[in-house]
CSV table of C-alpha atoms in Angstrom, one decimal:
chain,number,residue,atom,x,y,z
V,152,MET,CA,204.4,40.6,180.2
V,153,LEU,CA,206.7,43.0,182.0
V,154,LEU,CA,206.7,46.7,181.2
V,155,ASP,CA,209.8,48.7,180.9
V,156,SER,CA,210.2,51.9,183.0
V,157,SER,CA,209.1,54.3,180.3
V,158,SER,CA,205.9,52.4,179.5
V,159,SER,CA,205.2,52.1,183.2
V,160,SER,CA,205.7,55.9,183.6
V,161,VAL,CA,203.3,56.6,180.7
V,162,LEU,CA,200.7,54.3,182.1
V,163,THR,CA,201.2,55.9,185.6
V,164,LEU,CA,200.7,59.4,184.1
V,165,LEU,CA,197.7,58.2,182.1
V,166,ALA,CA,196.2,56.6,185.2
V,167,LEU,CA,196.9,59.8,187.2
V,168,GLY,CA,195.2,61.9,184.4
V,169,VAL,CA,192.2,59.7,184.5
V,170,ALA,CA,192.1,59.9,188.3
V,171,VAL,CA,192.2,63.7,188.1
V,172,VAL,CA,189.4,63.9,185.5
V,173,ALA,CA,187.4,61.4,187.6
V,174,LEU,CA,188.0,63.6,190.7
V,175,GLY,CA,186.9,66.7,188.8
V,176,VAL,CA,183.7,64.9,187.6
V,177,ALA,CA,183.1,63.7,191.2
V,178,MET,CA,183.4,67.2,192.6
V,179,ALA,CA,181.1,68.6,189.9
V,180,LEU,CA,178.5,65.9,190.7
V,181,ALA,CA,178.9,66.6,194.4
V,182,LEU,CA,178.3,70.3,193.8
V,183,ARG,CA,175.2,69.6,191.7
V,184,LEU,CA,173.9,67.1,194.3
V,185,SER,CA,174.4,69.8,197.0
V,186,LYS,CA,172.3,72.3,195.0
V,187,LEU,CA,169.6,69.6,194.5
V,188,ASN,CA,169.5,68.9,198.2
V,189,ARG,CA,169.1,72.6,199.0
V,190,GLY,CA,166.2,72.8,196.5
V,191,TYR,CA,164.7,69.7,198.0
V,192,ALA,CA,165.0,71.1,201.5
V,193,LEU,CA,162.8,74.0,200.4
V,194,LEU,CA,160.1,71.5,199.5
V,195,GLU,CA,160.3,69.7,202.8
V,196,SER,CA,158.4,70.5,205.9
V,197,ARG,CA,160.3,72.2,208.7
V,198,ASP,CA,159.1,72.2,212.4
V,199,GLY,CA,155.7,70.8,211.5
V,200,ALA,CA,155.0,73.5,208.9
V,201,ASP,CA,153.3,72.7,205.6
V,202,THR,CA,155.5,71.6,202.7
V,203,PHE,CA,155.9,73.8,199.7
V,204,VAL,CA,153.8,71.4,197.6
V,205,GLU,CA,151.0,71.5,200.2
V,206,VAL,CA,151.0,75.3,200.2
V,207,VAL,CA,150.9,75.4,196.4
V,208,ALA,CA,148.1,72.8,196.3
V,209,ARG,CA,146.1,74.9,198.8
V,210,ASN,CA,146.7,78.1,196.8
V,211,VAL,CA,145.6,76.3,193.6
V,212,GLU,CA,142.4,75.2,195.3
V,213,ALA,CA,141.8,78.7,196.6
V,214,MET,CA,142.2,80.1,193.1
V,215,ASP,CA,139.7,77.6,191.8
V,216,ASP,CA,137.2,78.7,194.4
V,217,LEU,CA,137.9,82.4,193.5
V,218,ARG,CA,137.3,81.6,189.8
V,219,ASP,CA,134.0,80.0,190.7
V,220,ASN,CA,133.0,83.0,192.8
V,221,VAL,CA,133.9,85.4,190.0
V,222,GLY,CA,131.7,83.4,187.6
V,223,ALA,CA,128.8,83.5,190.1
V,224,MET,CA,129.3,87.3,190.6
V,225,ARG,CA,129.3,87.8,186.8
V,226,SER,CA,126.0,86.0,186.5
V,227,GLU,CA,124.6,88.0,189.4
V,228,ILE,CA,125.7,91.3,187.9
V,229,LYS,CA,124.2,90.3,184.5
V,230,ARG,CA,120.9,89.5,186.2
V,231,LEU,CA,120.9,92.7,188.2
V,232,ARG,CA,121.6,94.8,185.1
V,233,TYR,CA,118.7,93.1,183.4
V,234,GLU,CA,116.4,93.9,186.4
V,235,LEU,CA,117.7,97.4,186.8
V,236,GLY,CA,116.8,98.2,183.2
V,237,ASP,CA,113.2,98.7,184.3
V,238,ALA,CA,114.2,100.9,187.3
V,239,VAL,CA,114.0,104.6,187.2
V,240,ARG,CA,117.6,105.6,186.8
V,241,HIS,CA,117.5,108.7,184.6
V,242,VAL,CA,116.0,111.8,186.4
V,243,SER,CA,116.1,115.4,185.5
V,244,VAL,CA,114.3,118.6,186.9
V,245,VAL,CA,113.9,121.7,184.8
V,246,ARG,CA,112.8,124.8,186.8
V,247,TYR,CA,111.3,127.8,185.1
V,248,ASP,CA,108.9,130.8,185.4
V,249,ALA,CA,105.6,129.7,183.8
V,250,PHE,CA,104.2,133.3,183.8
V,251,ASN,CA,105.9,136.6,183.3
V,252,ASP,CA,104.3,138.2,186.4
V,253,LEU,CA,105.9,135.6,188.7
V,254,ALA,CA,109.6,135.2,189.4
V,255,GLY,CA,111.6,132.6,191.4
V,256,ARG,CA,111.3,129.7,189.0
V,257,LEU,CA,108.6,128.1,191.1
V,258,SER,CA,107.3,125.9,188.2
V,259,PHE,CA,109.1,122.7,187.2
V,260,SER,CA,109.1,119.7,184.9
V,261,ALA,CA,110.7,116.5,186.3
V,262,ALA,CA,111.4,113.5,184.0
V,263,MET,CA,111.8,110.1,185.6
V,264,LEU,CA,112.9,107.4,183.1
V,265,ASP,CA,114.3,103.9,182.9
V,266,ASP,CA,117.0,102.6,180.6
V,267,GLY,CA,114.5,102.2,177.7
V,268,ALA,CA,113.5,105.9,178.0
V,269,ASN,CA,110.1,104.8,179.5
V,270,GLY,CA,108.6,106.6,182.5
V,271,LEU,CA,106.8,109.8,183.2
V,272,VAL,CA,107.1,113.6,183.2
V,273,LEU,CA,105.7,115.4,186.3
V,274,THR,CA,105.0,119.1,185.7
V,275,SER,CA,104.0,121.6,188.3
V,276,ILE,CA,102.8,125.0,187.1
V,277,HIS,CA,102.7,127.6,189.8
V,278,ALA,CA,100.5,130.7,189.5
V,279,ARG,CA,99.6,133.4,192.0
V,280,SER,CA,96.3,131.8,193.1
V,281,GLU,CA,96.9,128.1,192.3
V,282,THR,CA,99.3,125.4,191.5
V,283,ARG,CA,98.5,122.7,188.9
V,284,LEU,CA,100.2,119.3,188.6
V,285,TYR,CA,100.3,117.3,185.4
V,286,ILE,CA,101.7,113.9,184.7
V,287,LYS,CA,102.5,112.6,181.2
V,288,GLY,CA,103.6,109.1,180.3
V,289,VAL,CA,106.7,108.6,178.2
V,290,ARG,CA,107.5,105.7,176.0
V,291,ALA,CA,110.8,105.4,174.2
V,292,GLY,CA,111.5,109.1,174.8
V,293,SER,CA,108.3,110.5,173.5
V,294,SER,CA,104.7,110.9,174.8
V,295,ASP,CA,101.2,110.4,173.4
V,296,ASN,CA,100.5,113.9,174.8
V,297,GLN,CA,102.4,116.8,173.4
V,298,LEU,CA,105.4,117.7,175.6
V,299,SER,CA,106.0,121.4,176.4
V,300,PRO,CA,109.5,122.7,175.6
V,301,GLU,CA,110.4,122.4,179.4
V,302,GLU,CA,109.1,118.8,179.5
V,303,ARG,CA,111.0,118.0,176.4
V,304,GLN,CA,114.2,119.5,177.9
V,305,ALA,CA,113.7,117.5,181.1
V,306,VAL,CA,113.4,114.3,179.1
V,307,ASP,CA,116.5,115.1,177.0
V,308,VAL,CA,118.6,116.0,180.0
V,309,ALA,CA,117.5,112.8,181.8
V,310,LEU,CA,118.6,110.8,178.8
V,311,GLY,CA,121.9,112.7,178.6
V,312,GLN,CA,121.1,114.2,175.2
V,313,LYS,CA,121.2,117.8,176.4
V,314,SER,CA,122.3,119.8,179.3
């Protein structure tokens, strides 16, 4: 089967069109391969340095260690908060003149309480000839002994209820 010149020209143009399309596809694939090679080069080791994957793996391991440390710290903080609940953390001193004939606010009431408002009130009353010291226990913000107004004020200020 022989082709006439017009059929031969059409087939030649068709083949040329297919070749141009194939060349375009080949160039597009070469460009894409070049981009992939550049991306892969970032993952490879250079001059004995660690690869990107090794660096990421090391960072993931470090993050896991940090998470474990944070968990341990949270547990320790919780334990310390529990233990500090019984520590004296709320302190207040109220100074006053116990008697009209003495000035200088030499008398005082000092409240020392824990988080449960338990502790003591220490009161020193200063007079011309003597100084007396009293201690009263405090449970849940109140005492079995009646508190003076200054002692009550010291307890309230220590608990942040009054200034």
